[in-house]
Amino acid sequence: MAAIVKVDNVRKTYEGGFEALKGVSLDIEEGEILALLGPNGAGKTTLISTICGITVPTSGAITVGEFDVENDYREARRLIGLVPQEINLEPFEHVQNTVRLSRGLFGKARNDAIVESVLRDLSLWDKRASKIVALSGGMKRRVLIAKALAHEPRVLFLDEPTAGVDVELRKDMWTLVERLREEGVTIILTTHYIEEAEAIADRIGVINNGEILLVEKKDALMARMGQKEMRIELAEPLDAIPEALSGYNLQRAENGCRLIYTYDTAAERTGITRLLNDLQASGLVLRDMQTSQSSLEDIFVGLVRESA
Amino acid sequence: MNWYGIIAIWRFEMARFFRSIIQSIVSPVVSTSLYFVVFGAAIGSRIPEVEGVSYGAFIVPGLIMLSVLQQAIQNAAFGIYFPKFIGTIFEVLSAPLSAFEIVIGYVGAAAVKALMIGLIILVTSFFFVDITIAYPFWMIAFLILTCVSFAMLGFILGIWAKSFEQLNLVPLLVVTPLVFLGGSFYSISMLPPVWQTISLFNPVLYLVSGFRWSFFGMADVPVVASLVAVFGFTALCMGIVWWIFRTGYRLKS
């Protein structure tokens, strides 16, 4: 699939010398959902702001839909919708008017049917005449999304859309994101909630200290980096791992009542059968056993720690 | 040109004006009426005519200028400062709008608001004093140019200001004294010679003088000087606005 957003070796050094982006290159494919993960201060928001034209890059080039974001900023920006991290809304304006304003700013003629459909999609239609100051936090976030969608963008940036949002609204947003993707909108979201990325993203990008550490298909990433753990509950606690089992990657836990075996799912042999035989041969009695796959969170924490 | 974008900003700003209709329209009308009562009727009745014009009528152009300057600056400054303060400026900066278009939207709305208030005060003054307008075309021209140039000054102020205090400081400490000392309520020929000379360095004098000339055909300074001053000031403000957007000063990081 063709890249709709191309970021080529973009650097951003703020006044005072802080380098927020250290030569970031990234291709975002049309129609995909890309989740950008990274700790606070990693450069996620700076990267988004730079693509959207709010921050001026120190060097490098960015195109959106083949339009350069500096030289052809009008065409490039028309394609983009941005939902910022902070709830930035004019408090005394009405919901419908502020959504109309956004559509106008992006150069589109007034179209009440589209504004209505966006507001209905976000369950805001009943609140259309309310002042923003009277809305709850979750509703305000919906208004931000409605504003970003008012000009029918092809690329939508969601900068931590579900921070501080209750479970129900978070699920609603995931549904909305899924529907937008079906309509062909490319979605880039930054998030702290790794479960969010795991649930909805096609590809995952990890960014830390202004550098992209990796961008990979979610499934491939989890398969490649995913390690599995087998937890073996013992009937009797062990003081030490028996000599016969020292060849395995085993750890004692729960005061010796549990053994943890870590193995790679992608390896040709997991070694489980042999381990079980050797456990039996050592005379150990097993009470229970369970396996679990490491989550994206573990992968993420591992990557960020490695790069630090 | 992104006309829809310009209109969107303009409408949004005008909506703010009409949301606070009492503050926007009633308060300048009330305060101007008080000026007429105090300066025009109470004190003015004891002041002889100024070059053939009754004192009550003489102060009309100055009063209009006083309100128009304050309103143009305040509206434009607040219009751009508030989005910066609450963070909604991101939307304007990320929209497909050129700097020029953003300025037309904000400055245009502030200038129209100031113009409306100027005209309302003019109409109000008809109820208090007898005035005729000698050169209506020039009267409107001076009024519009003043609205636009001072709205631009307000826009610059709103971008420069980092706090509400700074936002109010310039109109309070700079503009109001300049208007009062710029011959709004007197002809500078009434001043001692030294102060007459000092007054010539006050840019507002040229505005008030030119504006008053369009009413009564008399001026403290030549009309051409007034025109040059208004155009010069407008050009200076445009230059600063251009520099702000070129460098992203206090707008973009």
XYZ file of C-alpha atoms in Angstrom:
561
model
C 0.000 0.000 0.000
C 1.217 3.544 -0.715
C 2.477 5.780 2.063
C 0.166 8.722 2.712
C 2.467 10.364 5.258
C 6.220 10.358 4.727
C 8.532 11.670 7.396
C 12.106 11.880 6.201
C 14.948 12.422 8.654
C 13.143 15.097 10.640
C 14.994 16.842 13.416
C 13.605 19.328 15.874
C 15.779 21.273 18.264
C 13.950 23.666 20.527
C 15.326 26.993 21.654
C 17.605 26.196 24.522
C 19.086 23.214 22.705
C 16.705 20.391 23.629
C 16.586 17.958 20.733
C 13.044 16.556 20.678
C 13.363 14.666 17.370
C 16.687 13.168 16.329
C 16.300 12.342 12.682
C 12.935 10.596 12.607
C 11.935 8.747 9.441
C 8.555 7.092 9.177
C 6.170 6.017 6.413
C 2.515 5.762 7.294
C 0.489 3.662 4.915
C -2.866 4.736 3.612
C -5.755 3.198 5.518
C -3.774 1.779 8.409
C -3.993 2.378 12.120
C -0.567 3.151 13.493
C -0.054 3.362 17.238
C 2.905 5.379 18.453
C 4.050 4.236 21.833
C 6.551 6.012 23.966
C 7.094 7.294 27.486
C 6.389 10.909 28.449
C 8.709 13.319 26.674
C 9.646 10.742 24.020
C 8.745 13.110 21.170
C 5.321 11.760 20.184
C 3.499 15.087 20.378
C 6.383 16.977 18.776
C 6.310 14.555 15.857
C 2.558 14.997 15.395
C 2.772 18.787 15.786
C 5.500 18.898 13.165
C 3.438 16.919 10.662
C 0.397 19.144 11.343
C 2.290 22.413 10.930
C 2.154 23.647 14.514
C 5.852 23.072 15.116
C 8.484 23.999 12.545
C 11.086 21.254 11.990
C 14.754 22.209 12.237
C 15.553 19.986 9.260
C 14.098 17.142 7.228
C 11.046 16.821 5.017
C 7.458 15.727 5.539
C 4.822 15.030 2.910
C 1.145 14.254 3.397
C -0.617 12.838 0.353
C 2.523 13.778 -1.632
C 2.203 17.438 -0.602
C 5.102 18.996 1.251
C 3.841 20.265 4.612
C 5.798 23.513 4.252
C 5.664 24.385 0.578
C 2.213 22.950 -0.202
C 0.849 23.440 3.292
C -2.677 24.200 2.116
C -3.152 20.916 0.267
C -1.299 18.938 2.937
C -3.248 20.377 5.868
C -6.635 19.926 4.194
C -6.025 16.174 4.409
C -5.251 16.200 8.120
C -7.453 16.175 11.188
C -5.852 16.611 14.592
C -7.239 15.717 17.998
C -4.823 17.246 20.492
C -3.861 15.802 23.829
C -5.080 18.750 25.879
C -8.757 19.637 25.921
C -8.455 22.969 24.139
C -11.917 24.365 23.521
C -13.507 27.794 23.641
C -15.602 27.419 26.810
C -18.490 29.730 25.929
C -19.099 28.542 22.381
C -21.845 26.092 21.460
C -20.972 22.594 20.332
C -22.438 22.884 16.845
C -20.876 26.291 16.165
C -17.417 25.197 17.160
C -17.652 22.184 14.845
C -18.834 24.460 12.025
C -15.889 26.773 12.733
C -13.453 23.886 12.302
C -14.981 22.938 8.955
C -14.710 26.539 7.761
C -11.106 26.930 8.933
C -10.125 23.991 6.767
C -11.608 25.668 3.715
C -14.856 23.739 3.392
C -18.238 25.317 2.691
C -20.820 25.074 5.440
C -22.574 21.725 5.334
C -24.985 21.105 8.161
C -25.690 17.534 7.063
C -22.047 16.525 7.560
C -21.810 18.363 10.869
C -24.962 16.579 12.000
C -23.661 13.183 10.978
C -20.340 13.763 12.803
C -22.165 14.909 15.930
C -24.521 11.914 15.788
C -21.615 9.512 15.344
C -20.086 10.867 18.520
C -23.379 10.906 20.464
C -23.197 14.694 20.630
C -26.288 15.573 18.626
C -28.413 16.064 21.767
C -25.757 18.426 23.102
C -25.388 20.471 19.928
C -26.817 23.630 21.483
C -24.959 23.249 24.793
C -22.115 25.496 25.778
C -18.850 23.620 25.963
C -18.243 24.768 29.527
C -21.328 22.775 30.569
C -20.055 19.465 29.163
C -18.311 16.668 31.048
C -14.652 15.860 30.360
C -15.550 12.870 28.200
C -18.012 14.923 26.165
C -15.402 17.632 25.607
C -13.065 15.026 24.209
C -15.802 13.923 21.816
C -16.189 17.559 20.725
C -12.472 17.673 19.951
C -12.838 14.600 17.780
C -15.923 16.055 16.072
C -13.956 19.212 15.269
C -11.125 17.179 13.798
C -13.556 15.193 11.628
C -15.663 18.164 10.496
C -13.683 18.706 7.294
C -13.624 14.998 6.391
C -9.873 14.453 6.729
C -8.098 11.479 5.165
C -5.502 11.293 7.903
C -6.516 11.572 11.543
C -4.056 12.149 14.368
C -5.292 11.206 17.810
C -2.863 12.402 20.454
C -3.675 10.323 23.522
C -7.406 10.303 22.831
C -8.344 8.150 25.773
C -6.219 9.682 28.524
C -8.466 10.164 31.547
C -11.492 8.718 29.782
C -13.788 6.121 31.316
C -13.936 2.568 30.044
C -17.203 3.001 28.179
C -16.032 6.032 26.230
C -12.743 4.316 25.477
C -14.602 1.392 23.930
C -16.795 3.864 21.990
C -13.693 5.485 20.607
C -12.217 2.197 19.525
C -15.467 1.476 17.666
C -15.304 4.900 16.034
C -11.683 4.384 15.010
C -12.600 1.037 13.507
C -15.449 2.607 11.533
C -13.233 5.432 10.275
C -10.706 2.893 9.108
C -13.431 1.107 7.174
C -14.156 4.436 5.488
C -10.512 4.574 4.446
C -9.229 7.119 6.966
C -5.634 6.635 8.035
C -5.286 6.883 11.799
C -2.232 7.642 13.872
C -2.707 7.473 17.581
C -0.339 8.013 20.428
C -1.155 6.326 23.634
C 0.097 5.334 27.026
C -2.354 2.483 27.152
C -0.586 -0.381 25.554
C -3.739 -2.488 25.633
C -5.214 0.161 23.338
C -2.479 -0.247 20.775
C -2.735 -3.997 21.145
C -6.509 -3.892 20.603
C -6.814 -1.618 17.576
C -3.501 -0.941 15.823
C -2.252 -2.580 12.653
C 1.288 -1.411 13.192
C 3.142 -0.271 16.256
C 5.839 2.378 16.346
C 7.946 2.797 19.439
C 9.580 6.149 20.007
C 11.935 7.154 22.792
C 14.291 10.077 23.295
C 13.327 11.521 19.920
C 14.178 8.369 17.982
C 11.978 5.741 16.402
C 13.113 2.450 17.872
C 10.990 0.308 15.611
C 7.904 0.264 13.431
C 6.439 -3.136 12.808
C 3.203 -4.979 12.202
C 1.669 -5.669 15.569
C 1.298 -9.405 15.065
C 4.802 -9.809 13.670
C 6.204 -7.757 16.513
C 4.476 -9.837 19.105
C 5.475 -13.063 17.435
C 9.056 -11.927 16.966
C 9.587 -10.501 20.362
C 6.975 -12.387 22.274
C 8.295 -14.787 24.834
C 6.176 -17.266 26.600
C 6.311 -18.216 30.217
C 5.322 -21.513 31.713
C 4.536 -21.434 35.407
C 4.842 -24.727 37.204
C 3.267 -25.013 40.631
C 4.948 -27.604 42.827
C 3.347 -29.714 45.514
C 6.398 -29.259 47.789
C 8.608 -26.147 47.892
C 12.163 -26.408 46.546
C 15.146 -24.868 48.331
C 17.202 -24.811 45.159
C 16.846 -25.872 41.578
C 18.046 -29.495 41.344
C 21.323 -30.150 39.531
C 19.525 -32.223 36.868
C 17.478 -29.192 35.847
C 20.267 -26.620 35.806
C 20.441 -26.718 32.011
C 17.009 -25.068 31.718
C 16.193 -21.388 31.953
C 14.323 -21.827 35.217
C 13.586 -19.431 38.020
C 12.322 -20.116 41.508
C 9.406 -18.085 42.729
C 6.928 -17.999 45.618
C 9.525 -19.370 48.077
C 10.248 -22.314 45.871
C 6.607 -23.318 45.361
C 6.744 -22.225 41.750
C 9.168 -22.644 38.867
C 9.055 -20.280 35.909
C 10.289 -21.476 32.534
C 10.767 -18.858 29.815
C 10.932 -19.941 26.196
C 10.703 -18.534 22.725
C 7.563 -19.417 20.751
C 9.369 -18.851 17.466
C 12.141 -21.353 18.294
C 12.091 -24.720 16.582
C 11.944 -26.553 19.858
C 10.463 -25.086 22.960
C 11.993 -27.734 25.206
C 8.770 -28.278 27.085
C 8.502 -32.039 26.627
C 12.090 -32.575 27.691
C 11.635 -30.327 30.727
C 8.516 -32.170 31.821
C 10.304 -35.506 31.515
C 13.242 -34.224 33.511
C 10.935 -32.794 36.166
C 9.346 -36.168 36.561
C 12.734 -37.893 36.617
C 13.827 -35.551 39.413
C 10.885 -36.772 41.442
C 9.068 -33.448 41.578
C 5.286 -33.540 41.958
C 3.412 -30.939 39.923
C 0.208 -29.408 41.200
C -0.672 -27.085 38.360
C 0.745 -25.520 35.240
C -0.097 -22.500 33.104
C 1.462 -20.630 30.199
C 1.167 -16.950 29.226
C 2.404 -14.828 26.350
C 4.286 -11.648 27.164
C 2.168 -8.626 26.327
C 3.011 -5.668 24.177
C 3.620 -3.836 27.413
C 6.481 -6.141 28.334
C 7.926 -5.719 24.837
C 7.600 -1.967 25.080
C 9.177 -1.719 28.519
C 12.007 -3.962 27.337
C 12.669 -1.843 24.248
C 12.610 1.463 26.066
C 14.898 0.125 28.770
C 17.347 -1.139 26.163
C 17.466 2.249 24.416
C 17.887 4.231 27.635
C -7.413 32.317 -0.828
C -9.143 30.265 1.843
C -12.262 32.452 1.996
C -14.211 29.930 4.044
C -11.430 30.001 6.613
C -11.374 33.804 6.781
C -15.152 33.952 7.099
C -15.065 31.239 9.780
C -12.644 33.267 11.939
C -14.535 36.487 11.270
C -17.899 34.945 12.185
C -16.505 33.323 15.295
C -15.073 36.635 16.487
C -18.266 38.532 15.694
C -20.244 35.890 17.606
C -18.145 36.686 20.681
C -19.078 40.342 20.203
C -22.774 39.601 20.041
C -22.600 37.114 22.909
C -21.565 39.957 25.166
C -23.809 42.501 23.518
C -24.282 44.611 26.657
C -20.593 44.921 27.297
C -19.912 45.397 23.584
C -22.416 48.052 22.659
C -24.281 49.390 25.652
C -21.232 50.233 27.735
C -19.505 52.503 25.155
C -22.835 54.222 24.503
C -23.432 54.821 28.195
C -19.906 56.071 28.854
C -20.014 58.389 25.820
C -23.354 59.773 26.928
C -21.790 60.521 30.322
C -18.940 62.391 28.601
C -21.520 64.485 26.744
C -23.421 65.222 29.921
C -20.291 66.179 31.873
C -18.047 67.805 29.247
C -20.656 68.859 26.721
C -23.498 70.122 28.864
C -22.161 70.788 32.392
C -18.631 72.039 31.721
C -19.060 72.783 28.031
C -21.736 75.380 28.674
C -19.106 77.505 30.432
C -16.500 77.029 27.708
C -16.624 79.426 24.764
C -16.787 78.107 21.208
C -13.598 76.632 19.783
C -12.929 78.262 16.421
C -16.638 78.724 15.809
C -17.720 75.271 16.985
C -19.601 74.731 20.248
C -17.501 72.778 22.763
C -20.067 69.990 22.929
C -19.782 69.411 19.178
C -16.013 69.993 19.183
C -15.365 66.953 21.387
C -17.472 64.533 19.274
C -14.641 63.416 16.937
C -12.275 63.031 19.903
C -14.818 60.969 21.821
C -15.414 58.701 18.849
C -11.671 58.255 18.380
C -11.186 57.482 22.082
C -13.704 54.629 21.959
C -12.711 53.377 18.531
C -9.031 53.140 19.454
C -9.751 51.365 22.708
C -12.247 48.977 21.142
C -10.097 48.158 18.107
C -7.089 47.379 20.293
C -9.016 45.500 22.969
C -11.051 43.356 20.595
C -8.138 42.365 18.403
C -5.790 41.797 21.338
C -8.300 39.651 23.195
C -9.352 37.877 19.995
C -5.891 36.435 19.431
C -4.707 36.300 23.050
C -7.615 34.194 24.307
C -7.064 31.281 21.863
C -3.380 31.403 22.809
C -4.281 31.387 26.498
C -6.735 28.469 26.327
C -4.804 26.604 23.645
C -7.356 26.652 20.816
C -4.827 28.507 18.654
C -3.507 25.091 17.559
C -6.495 24.735 15.283
C -5.868 27.999 13.445
C -2.156 27.218 13.140
C -2.815 23.748 11.748
C -5.503 24.927 9.314
C -4.736 25.596 5.634
C -4.630 29.347 6.253
C -1.882 31.788 5.337
C -0.714 34.401 7.813
C -2.429 37.039 5.717
C -5.744 35.205 5.900
C -5.512 34.766 9.669
C -4.861 38.504 10.047
C -7.794 39.418 7.781
C -10.078 37.241 9.910
C -9.036 38.537 13.331
C -8.172 42.130 12.457
C -11.170 42.404 10.150
C -13.564 41.319 12.903
C -11.999 43.668 15.477
C -12.033 46.574 13.002
C -15.696 45.985 12.129
C -16.617 45.866 15.813
C -14.750 49.133 16.460
C -16.332 50.714 13.399
C -19.792 49.722 14.570
C -19.143 51.237 17.980
C -17.759 54.424 16.381
C -20.896 54.810 14.295
C -23.149 54.081 17.269
C -21.399 56.830 19.251
C -21.750 59.192 16.312
C -25.477 58.497 16.170
C -25.717 58.906 19.964
C -24.019 62.307 19.712
C -26.774 63.562 17.404
C -29.093 63.356 20.407
C -26.879 65.682 22.461
C -25.353 68.227 20.095
C -25.881 69.812 16.708
C -23.239 68.577 14.301
C -22.810 68.547 10.583
C -20.195 66.499 8.782
C -18.302 68.606 6.252
C -16.535 65.741 4.426
C -18.477 62.476 5.020
C -16.229 60.457 2.678
C -13.079 61.480 4.553
C -14.818 60.996 7.868
C -15.556 57.348 7.004
C -12.102 56.913 5.455
C -10.335 58.159 8.600
C -12.581 56.023 10.764
C -11.965 52.843 8.775
C -8.212 53.378 8.554
C -8.038 54.022 12.278
C -10.077 50.899 13.033
C -7.883 48.725 10.827
C -4.523 50.087 11.950
C -5.315 49.982 15.661
C -6.913 46.556 15.375
C -3.587 45.487 13.910
C -1.777 47.084 16.838
C -4.117 45.158 19.134
C -3.373 41.925 17.252
C 0.359 42.509 17.762
C -0.263 43.248 21.432
C -2.307 40.055 21.815
C 0.486 37.978 20.320
C 3.139 39.696 22.420
C 1.248 39.506 25.731
C 2.086 36.626 28.026
C -0.530 37.476 30.649
C -3.830 39.294 31.016
C -1.957 41.978 32.920
C 0.294 42.734 29.966
C -2.761 42.635 27.733
C -4.397 45.448 29.686
C -1.232 47.379 30.433
C -0.597 48.852 26.988
C -4.125 50.194 26.379
C -4.206 51.571 29.916
C -0.748 53.079 30.222
C 0.009 54.015 26.634
C -3.076 54.386 24.487
C -5.444 56.183 26.877
C -2.868 58.887 27.804
C -1.991 59.369 24.139
C -5.662 59.859 23.267
C -6.272 62.296 26.130
C -3.099 64.231 25.294
C -3.782 64.040 21.567
C -6.249 66.903 21.452
C -9.396 64.823 21.863
C -10.979 67.365 24.173
C -9.154 70.539 23.137
C -7.370 72.164 20.266
C -3.617 72.079 20.813
C -3.613 75.792 20.049
C -5.029 76.113 23.601
C -1.758 74.684 25.015
C 1.409 76.594 25.938
C 3.924 76.590 23.012
C 6.225 73.964 24.597
C 3.363 71.492 24.983
C 2.190 72.244 21.459
C 5.592 71.097 20.202
C 5.578 68.009 22.420
C 2.063 67.148 21.205
C 3.324 66.982 17.650
C 5.174 63.777 18.598
C 1.916 62.123 19.617
C 0.641 60.015 16.718
C -2.943 60.120 17.994
C -2.975 63.914 17.511
C -2.787 63.389 13.733
C -5.693 60.941 13.811
C -7.940 63.142 15.924
C -6.980 66.248 13.969
C -7.691 64.665 10.589
C -10.921 63.161 11.848
C -12.052 66.494 13.309
C -11.211 68.210 10.027
C -13.628 65.853 8.231
C -16.367 67.143 10.568
C -15.663 70.855 10.865
C -13.065 71.630 8.191
C -10.520 72.724 10.814
C -7.416 70.921 12.001
C -4.468 71.217 14.384
C -2.088 69.769 11.790
C -2.342 69.726 7.986
C -4.729 67.036 6.717
C -2.008 65.590 4.502
C 0.127 65.051 7.600
C -2.790 63.207 9.206
C -3.224 60.979 6.158
C 0.494 60.240 5.996
C 0.488 59.423 9.708
C -2.459 57.000 9.409
C -1.011 55.243 6.361
C 2.454 55.189 7.900
C 1.121 53.658 11.105
C -0.892 51.055 9.177
C 2.195 50.130 7.140
C 4.320 49.845 10.289
C 1.788 47.501 11.920
C 1.554 45.408 8.748
C 5.337 45.106 8.730
C 5.394 43.878 12.321
C 2.578 41.381 11.667
C 4.444 40.084 8.629
C 7.572 39.616 10.762
C 5.563 37.807 13.477
C 4.259 35.201 11.044
C 7.558 34.845 9.233
C 9.377 34.056 12.447
C 6.462 32.417 14.282
C 7.189 34.816 17.177
C 5.247 33.629 20.259
C 2.969 31.584 18.000
C 4.942 28.562 16.863
C 7.806 26.762 18.535
